[in-house]
Amino acid sequence: MLPTFLRFPFAFAGLITLISLLPIPALAARYPSYGTLRTTKSGGVLNVVINNTYSTINLFDMHVQSDLANLVETLQANDTDVRVVVFSSANKEFFIGHIDVEYFLPGYESVLPLYDTGFPDMLFPVALLWNITQLPQATIAVIEGRTRGIGNEFLMSCDMRFASTSPSVLISQLETSLGVNPGAGGGMYLARLIGRGLAFEYVLSSADVDARTAARVGWVNAAFGTPRELHAHVRALAARIAMFPAAGIIATKTGINAATRLSREEIVNAAQNVIAALLPTPPVQGAFRRFIHVTRNQSIGKMELDYGAEVGRLFE
Amino acid sequence: MLPTFLRFPFAFAGLITLISLLPIPALAARYPSYGTLRTTKSGGVLNVVINNTYSTINLFDMHVQSDLANLVETLQANDTDVRVVVFSSANKEFFIGHIDVEYFLPGYESVLPLYDTGFPDMLFPVALLWNITQLPQATIAVIEGRTRGIGNEFLMSCDMRFASTSPSVLISQLETSLGVNPGAGGGMYLARLIGRGLAFEYVLSSADVDARTAARVGWVNAAFGTPRELHAHVRALAARIAMFPAAGIIATKTGINAATRLSREEIVNAAQNVIAALLPTPPVQGAFRRFIHVTRNQSIGKMELDYGAEVGRLFE
Amino acid sequence: MLPTFLRFPFAFAGLITLISLLPIPALAARYPSYGTLRTTKSGGVLNVVINNTYSTINLFDMHVQSDLANLVETLQANDTDVRVVVFSSANKEFFIGHIDVEYFLPGYESVLPLYDTGFPDMLFPVALLWNITQLPQATIAVIEGRTRGIGNEFLMSCDMRFASTSPSVLISQLETSLGVNPGAGGGMYLARLIGRGLAFEYVLSSADVDARTAARVGWVNAAFGTPRELHAHVRALAARIAMFPAAGIIATKTGINAATRLSREEIVNAAQNVIAALLPTPPVQGAFRRFIHVTRNQSIGKMELDYGAEVGRLFE
């Protein structure tokens, strides 16, 4: 018989929690190719390689968003077979370039299916990143290459982040330079992660931050001198976590999310609705057109490679 | 006559606060031996040495919990004679091993008095640690030896933490490996202290973290190369704080607690009730029995000394 | 035509936000001399030099408070001409000494105008610092010299902080030593910035913290070996941010403030009303008189230069 204090009322008080925590027995889900996402499963670890072949800069466009939403939907189904998800990029110059700013200009209409995120008050990419923060799996980003704007917001929505010290790694929350704010709460997560002072510096200045600096201030968990060391560290960490019971991973994430994650209301009110009000305004529409011009349609080139240094060209 | 702005209404608005802050004049409390706690008083500093002679690993069992609760009750009585409490361990291999997992297995019934914590919705150790966070004294942990599970949750409930760089110091929040979560909110406090990213890494992987790493990321305030330096630093710091008026210490703690501490609701809902729902389940009961087996009844040996490296034995 | 998802309902939901974000077209404001504040404007950057010629320690007295309130009122008027405000000090030994403790002693009545801060439940300096946190401009503090008590609370109310590693830079939240707490929430902001553990250590011990330590733990963004490097870094950073649209700066600040700033209620209840209750008590009145005595009326000398080391003289 269990000790008295475990019988009642705490076990009872936790019943609803328990139900939500217990994995639903299910056939192992299939993780097919998703077009822009290549997946391979190794034990309890699902490796997801972001590979947007429609773009030279791994643009976070409708293809990537649609495929990610599809993947997230599968992972949400409490599949206990996968306990850790590792995101990396096939493009070693760009982990995730940034969002496709064409979205915000007149005439753009996606023809891709975008799934139901479950949150009608959230824009699609905002809801997608929110859903990633509460996956029942541990999530790890492996950063080789530039990661700007929503790319950093994607990093923030993962549980952990590791980077290579390659000069190709530049992380930036660049929205301020375009007259808007990080609309999915990336600047807000960053401020909780590295402190208000440094977040104001990096976000307001739309700076490119290298991996060593990012590791020093806590933006990424650690930076590694070679891709080999980076991948070896993440592989070992993922395999270790995947050894543990799924319920423990979920339960631990529940607590850390409750203690540090932004609430949906904070994201909607202080990030999403702020940018939504600014996007249709003529200055922002002008800035986005200028951005597309100087980046040569968001393709690889001096501007996309070195945005932090070249940002002044927006204002020439 | 006081300046106008001090007369009204602010002094009035703060009246209830004032009453709670003003130390109650009282005879100096007695700090007897508490069985597993050795206490000595030096000026305004109370030194408390955790010395669980019933255990080779300074297990956080009913003896230690009962004695701590007794001590906390005395300290809560606004005793202005003690302004700083310093916790250290007699066992230099284990500051606090971890909780006695026998608690959670059938048939365990403690025969020790456990005092009234004042919070009937909280399990006893959870309420005990909560009460430590709001003692009217400054609290400092001096870490020599391993500190895992509720040992780290105890560290989190102290105001400050200092460690020796001895290889004996290994800090770990190990619950995930056993299929549960830190039930008193230790992982949640840690995430606010060192950031969401590193907390996910260390807690989800149930890693053993050494003192230098802990100091670098902010888990402990500082790490010292020798026990002599460690104790000298804490002695000087404690004596300095003890020189200041008790009301200032209490008032400052009020603010920092309001800004950074978890709320009781957060601990109860996102930590305690989550673990309470998992503890009675067969997988967790099995994991705890396996844990007792591989640790040879939670006694000193390879598994307890080096849990972080040996954790795989749980799954053999 | 804009993409569907930008038309409705998000743009509508953000309408009130939009109105508050859009700068009000106005004639460029005048930034006159403010007595204790020297201002010069360079592009979109307003440089403000704190120069309290009534004091040898740049005391945060009624003159400085009154002038700052006047400046803040001008900056609040959504003046898009100024996008970044940089605060530095003419006195290289004292950025801001501390508050004028004469305020809290009988008989003090200011004859200066203090403006309406808009928050009748907040004491004047508390409301002043609150208003600084929500200026529509990016704010940067450039620290050369000692900065204690409300001096550090002023630092906390700025978005970013940079320091020289000169031995003249000593930062301290010294209130605990006088039997009170930081009344405008400075200790609380600090705890969110550098973590609960280090904040308890520095604030409870009323320590003087040097610039290198402050940079290492995140109290300041960075420390520079020479004033030349310090000012060059801030000048470049300020000029870069000032290049970006005002609406983006405001929008980004909205998010980071929502994620990390204290709420007005937290400041009022856990800082201001706590100190307000203690200030009129005889022990605190006695401590403040003793402070004025040992600092020779809050003037430059051993005690003000080296408070952290000399604090024991308060208790002789």
mmCIF file with all atom_site columns, C-alpha atoms in Angstrom, chain B residues 120-213:
data_model
loop_
_atom_site.group_PDB
_atom_site.id
_atom_site.type_symbol
_atom_site.label_atom_id
_atom_site.label_alt_id
_atom_site.label_comp_id
_atom_site.label_asym_id
_atom_site.label_entity_id
_atom_site.label_seq_id
_atom_site.pdbx_PDB_ins_code
_atom_site.Cartn_x
_atom_site.Cartn_y
_atom_site.Cartn_z
_atom_site.occupancy
_atom_site.B_iso_or_equiv
_atom_site.pdbx_formal_charge
_atom_site.auth_seq_id
_atom_site.auth_comp_id
_atom_site.auth_asym_id
_atom_site.auth_atom_id
_atom_site.pdbx_PDB_model_num
ATOM 1  C CA . PRO B 1 120 ? -2.256 22.027 3.981   1.00 0.00 ? 120 PRO B CA 1
ATOM 2  C CA . ASP B 1 121 ? -2.233 22.003 0.176   1.00 0.00 ? 121 ASP B CA 1
ATOM 3  C CA . MET B 1 122 ? 1.521  21.402 0.100   1.00 0.00 ? 122 MET B CA 1
ATOM 4  C CA . LEU B 1 123 ? 3.362  18.179 0.717   1.00 0.00 ? 123 LEU B CA 1
ATOM 5  C CA . PHE B 1 124 ? 5.617  18.423 3.748   1.00 0.00 ? 124 PHE B CA 1
ATOM 6  C CA . PRO B 1 125 ? 9.024  18.894 2.046   1.00 0.00 ? 125 PRO B CA 1
ATOM 7  C CA . VAL B 1 126 ? 7.521  21.292 -0.498  1.00 0.00 ? 126 VAL B CA 1
ATOM 8  C CA . ALA B 1 127 ? 6.112  23.493 2.270   1.00 0.00 ? 127 ALA B CA 1
ATOM 9  C CA . LEU B 1 128 ? 9.374  23.237 4.208   1.00 0.00 ? 128 LEU B CA 1
ATOM 10 C CA . LEU B 1 129 ? 11.404 24.617 1.299   1.00 0.00 ? 129 LEU B CA 1
ATOM 11 C CA . TRP B 1 130 ? 8.809  27.302 0.662   1.00 0.00 ? 130 TRP B CA 1
ATOM 12 C CA . ASN B 1 131 ? 9.089  28.433 4.267   1.00 0.00 ? 131 ASN B CA 1
ATOM 13 C CA . ILE B 1 132 ? 12.875 28.631 3.931   1.00 0.00 ? 132 ILE B CA 1
ATOM 14 C CA . THR B 1 133 ? 12.513 31.065 1.013   1.00 0.00 ? 133 THR B CA 1
ATOM 15 C CA . GLN B 1 134 ? 10.727 33.497 3.269   1.00 0.00 ? 134 GLN B CA 1
ATOM 16 C CA . LEU B 1 135 ? 12.725 33.333 6.456   1.00 0.00 ? 135 LEU B CA 1
ATOM 17 C CA . PRO B 1 136 ? 13.397 36.766 7.949   1.00 0.00 ? 136 PRO B CA 1
ATOM 18 C CA . GLN B 1 137 ? 17.111 35.913 7.887   1.00 0.00 ? 137 GLN B CA 1
ATOM 19 C CA . ALA B 1 138 ? 19.524 35.904 4.949   1.00 0.00 ? 138 ALA B CA 1
ATOM 20 C CA . THR B 1 139 ? 20.294 32.271 4.077   1.00 0.00 ? 139 THR B CA 1
ATOM 21 C CA . ILE B 1 140 ? 23.508 30.923 2.546   1.00 0.00 ? 140 ILE B CA 1
ATOM 22 C CA . ALA B 1 141 ? 24.364 27.383 1.418   1.00 0.00 ? 141 ALA B CA 1
ATOM 23 C CA . VAL B 1 142 ? 28.010 26.286 1.532   1.00 0.00 ? 142 VAL B CA 1
ATOM 24 C CA . ILE B 1 143 ? 28.382 23.318 -0.783  1.00 0.00 ? 143 ILE B CA 1
ATOM 25 C CA . GLU B 1 144 ? 31.019 20.683 -0.274  1.00 0.00 ? 144 GLU B CA 1
ATOM 26 C CA . GLY B 1 145 ? 29.883 17.403 -1.739  1.00 0.00 ? 145 GLY B CA 1
ATOM 27 C CA . ARG B 1 146 ? 27.140 16.069 -3.992  1.00 0.00 ? 146 ARG B CA 1
ATOM 28 C CA . THR B 1 147 ? 23.726 17.711 -3.949  1.00 0.00 ? 147 THR B CA 1
ATOM 29 C CA . ARG B 1 148 ? 21.047 16.074 -6.026  1.00 0.00 ? 148 ARG B CA 1
ATOM 30 C CA . GLY B 1 149 ? 17.285 16.168 -6.450  1.00 0.00 ? 149 GLY B CA 1
ATOM 31 C CA . ILE B 1 150 ? 15.724 17.787 -3.432  1.00 0.00 ? 150 ILE B CA 1
ATOM 32 C CA . GLY B 1 151 ? 19.283 18.698 -2.428  1.00 0.00 ? 151 GLY B CA 1
ATOM 33 C CA . ASN B 1 152 ? 19.303 21.160 -5.308  1.00 0.00 ? 152 ASN B CA 1
ATOM 34 C CA . GLU B 1 153 ? 15.783 22.247 -4.480  1.00 0.00 ? 153 GLU B CA 1
ATOM 35 C CA . PHE B 1 154 ? 17.091 23.059 -1.003  1.00 0.00 ? 154 PHE B CA 1
ATOM 36 C CA . LEU B 1 155 ? 19.887 25.107 -2.615  1.00 0.00 ? 155 LEU B CA 1
ATOM 37 C CA . MET B 1 156 ? 17.294 26.975 -4.647  1.00 0.00 ? 156 MET B CA 1
ATOM 38 C CA . SER B 1 157 ? 15.323 27.826 -1.507  1.00 0.00 ? 157 SER B CA 1
ATOM 39 C CA . CYS B 1 158 ? 18.365 29.551 0.028   1.00 0.00 ? 158 CYS B CA 1
ATOM 40 C CA . ASP B 1 159 ? 19.133 33.153 -0.875  1.00 0.00 ? 159 ASP B CA 1
ATOM 41 C CA . MET B 1 160 ? 22.758 32.481 -1.886  1.00 0.00 ? 160 MET B CA 1
ATOM 42 C CA . ARG B 1 161 ? 24.946 29.497 -2.735  1.00 0.00 ? 161 ARG B CA 1
ATOM 43 C CA . PHE B 1 162 ? 28.729 29.074 -2.691  1.00 0.00 ? 162 PHE B CA 1
ATOM 44 C CA . ALA B 1 163 ? 30.701 25.955 -3.591  1.00 0.00 ? 163 ALA B CA 1
ATOM 45 C CA . SER B 1 164 ? 34.129 24.423 -3.423  1.00 0.00 ? 164 SER B CA 1
ATOM 46 C CA . THR B 1 165 ? 35.675 23.314 -6.725  1.00 0.00 ? 165 THR B CA 1
ATOM 47 C CA . SER B 1 166 ? 36.443 19.947 -5.188  1.00 0.00 ? 166 SER B CA 1
ATOM 48 C CA . PRO B 1 167 ? 35.513 17.065 -7.522  1.00 0.00 ? 167 PRO B CA 1
ATOM 49 C CA . SER B 1 168 ? 33.155 15.974 -4.748  1.00 0.00 ? 168 SER B CA 1
ATOM 50 C CA . VAL B 1 169 ? 30.849 18.847 -5.638  1.00 0.00 ? 169 VAL B CA 1
ATOM 51 C CA . LEU B 1 170 ? 28.319 17.645 -8.195  1.00 0.00 ? 170 LEU B CA 1
ATOM 52 C CA . ILE B 1 171 ? 24.952 19.347 -8.416  1.00 0.00 ? 171 ILE B CA 1
ATOM 53 C CA . SER B 1 172 ? 22.055 17.691 -10.177 1.00 0.00 ? 172 SER B CA 1
ATOM 54 C CA . GLN B 1 173 ? 18.328 17.883 -10.615 1.00 0.00 ? 173 GLN B CA 1
ATOM 55 C CA . LEU B 1 174 ? 17.965 14.187 -11.395 1.00 0.00 ? 174 LEU B CA 1
ATOM 56 C CA . GLU B 1 175 ? 14.219 13.551 -11.343 1.00 0.00 ? 175 GLU B CA 1
ATOM 57 C CA . THR B 1 176 ? 13.678 13.298 -15.097 1.00 0.00 ? 176 THR B CA 1
ATOM 58 C CA . SER B 1 177 ? 15.840 10.184 -15.226 1.00 0.00 ? 177 SER B CA 1
ATOM 59 C CA . LEU B 1 178 ? 13.368 8.523  -12.852 1.00 0.00 ? 178 LEU B CA 1
ATOM 60 C CA . GLY B 1 179 ? 10.325 9.502  -14.902 1.00 0.00 ? 179 GLY B CA 1
ATOM 61 C CA . VAL B 1 180 ? 9.197  12.381 -12.731 1.00 0.00 ? 180 VAL B CA 1
ATOM 62 C CA . ASN B 1 181 ? 9.926  16.097 -12.261 1.00 0.00 ? 181 ASN B CA 1
ATOM 63 C CA . PRO B 1 182 ? 11.456 18.163 -9.451  1.00 0.00 ? 182 PRO B CA 1
ATOM 64 C CA . GLY B 1 183 ? 8.393  18.280 -7.210  1.00 0.00 ? 183 GLY B CA 1
ATOM 65 C CA . ALA B 1 184 ? 9.213  21.294 -5.067  1.00 0.00 ? 184 ALA B CA 1
ATOM 66 C CA . GLY B 1 185 ? 9.876  23.580 -8.012  1.00 0.00 ? 185 GLY B CA 1
ATOM 67 C CA . GLY B 1 186 ? 13.689 23.254 -8.089  1.00 0.00 ? 186 GLY B CA 1
ATOM 68 C CA . GLY B 1 187 ? 13.834 22.996 -11.857 1.00 0.00 ? 187 GLY B CA 1
ATOM 69 C CA . MET B 1 188 ? 11.577 26.025 -12.145 1.00 0.00 ? 188 MET B CA 1
ATOM 70 C CA . TYR B 1 189 ? 13.733 28.137 -9.806  1.00 0.00 ? 189 TYR B CA 1
ATOM 71 C CA . LEU B 1 190 ? 16.810 26.968 -11.672 1.00 0.00 ? 190 LEU B CA 1
ATOM 72 C CA . ALA B 1 191 ? 15.314 28.049 -14.993 1.00 0.00 ? 191 ALA B CA 1
ATOM 73 C CA . ARG B 1 192 ? 14.733 31.550 -13.628 1.00 0.00 ? 192 ARG B CA 1
ATOM 74 C CA . LEU B 1 193 ? 18.271 31.602 -12.234 1.00 0.00 ? 193 LEU B CA 1
ATOM 75 C CA . ILE B 1 194 ? 20.355 30.306 -15.162 1.00 0.00 ? 194 ILE B CA 1
ATOM 76 C CA . GLY B 1 195 ? 17.902 30.722 -18.031 1.00 0.00 ? 195 GLY B CA 1
ATOM 77 C CA . ARG B 1 196 ? 15.456 28.433 -19.731 1.00 0.00 ? 196 ARG B CA 1
ATOM 78 C CA . GLY B 1 197 ? 17.965 26.956 -22.202 1.00 0.00 ? 197 GLY B CA 1
ATOM 79 C CA . LEU B 1 198 ? 20.595 25.735 -19.753 1.00 0.00 ? 198 LEU B CA 1
ATOM 80 C CA . ALA B 1 199 ? 17.963 24.585 -17.267 1.00 0.00 ? 199 ALA B CA 1
ATOM 81 C CA . PHE B 1 200 ? 16.329 22.412 -19.914 1.00 0.00 ? 200 PHE B CA 1
ATOM 82 C CA . GLU B 1 201 ? 19.732 20.932 -20.756 1.00 0.00 ? 201 GLU B CA 1
ATOM 83 C CA . TYR B 1 202 ? 20.785 20.127 -17.193 1.00 0.00 ? 202 TYR B CA 1
ATOM 84 C CA . VAL B 1 203 ? 17.421 19.045 -15.814 1.00 0.00 ? 203 VAL B CA 1
ATOM 85 C CA . LEU B 1 204 ? 16.190 17.010 -18.785 1.00 0.00 ? 204 LEU B CA 1
ATOM 86 C CA . SER B 1 205 ? 19.557 15.219 -18.962 1.00 0.00 ? 205 SER B CA 1
ATOM 87 C CA . SER B 1 206 ? 19.780 14.762 -15.173 1.00 0.00 ? 206 SER B CA 1
ATOM 88 C CA . ALA B 1 207 ? 23.423 15.827 -15.497 1.00 0.00 ? 207 ALA B CA 1
ATOM 89 C CA . ASP B 1 208 ? 25.978 16.144 -12.721 1.00 0.00 ? 208 ASP B CA 1
ATOM 90 C CA . VAL B 1 209 ? 27.244 19.738 -12.879 1.00 0.00 ? 209 VAL B CA 1
ATOM 91 C CA . ASP B 1 210 ? 30.604 20.621 -11.345 1.00 0.00 ? 210 ASP B CA 1
ATOM 92 C CA . ALA B 1 211 ? 31.236 23.739 -9.284  1.00 0.00 ? 211 ALA B CA 1
ATOM 93 C CA . ARG B 1 212 ? 33.157 25.698 -11.916 1.00 0.00 ? 212 ARG B CA 1
ATOM 94 C CA . THR B 1 213 ? 30.390 25.213 -14.439 1.00 0.00 ? 213 THR B CA 1
#
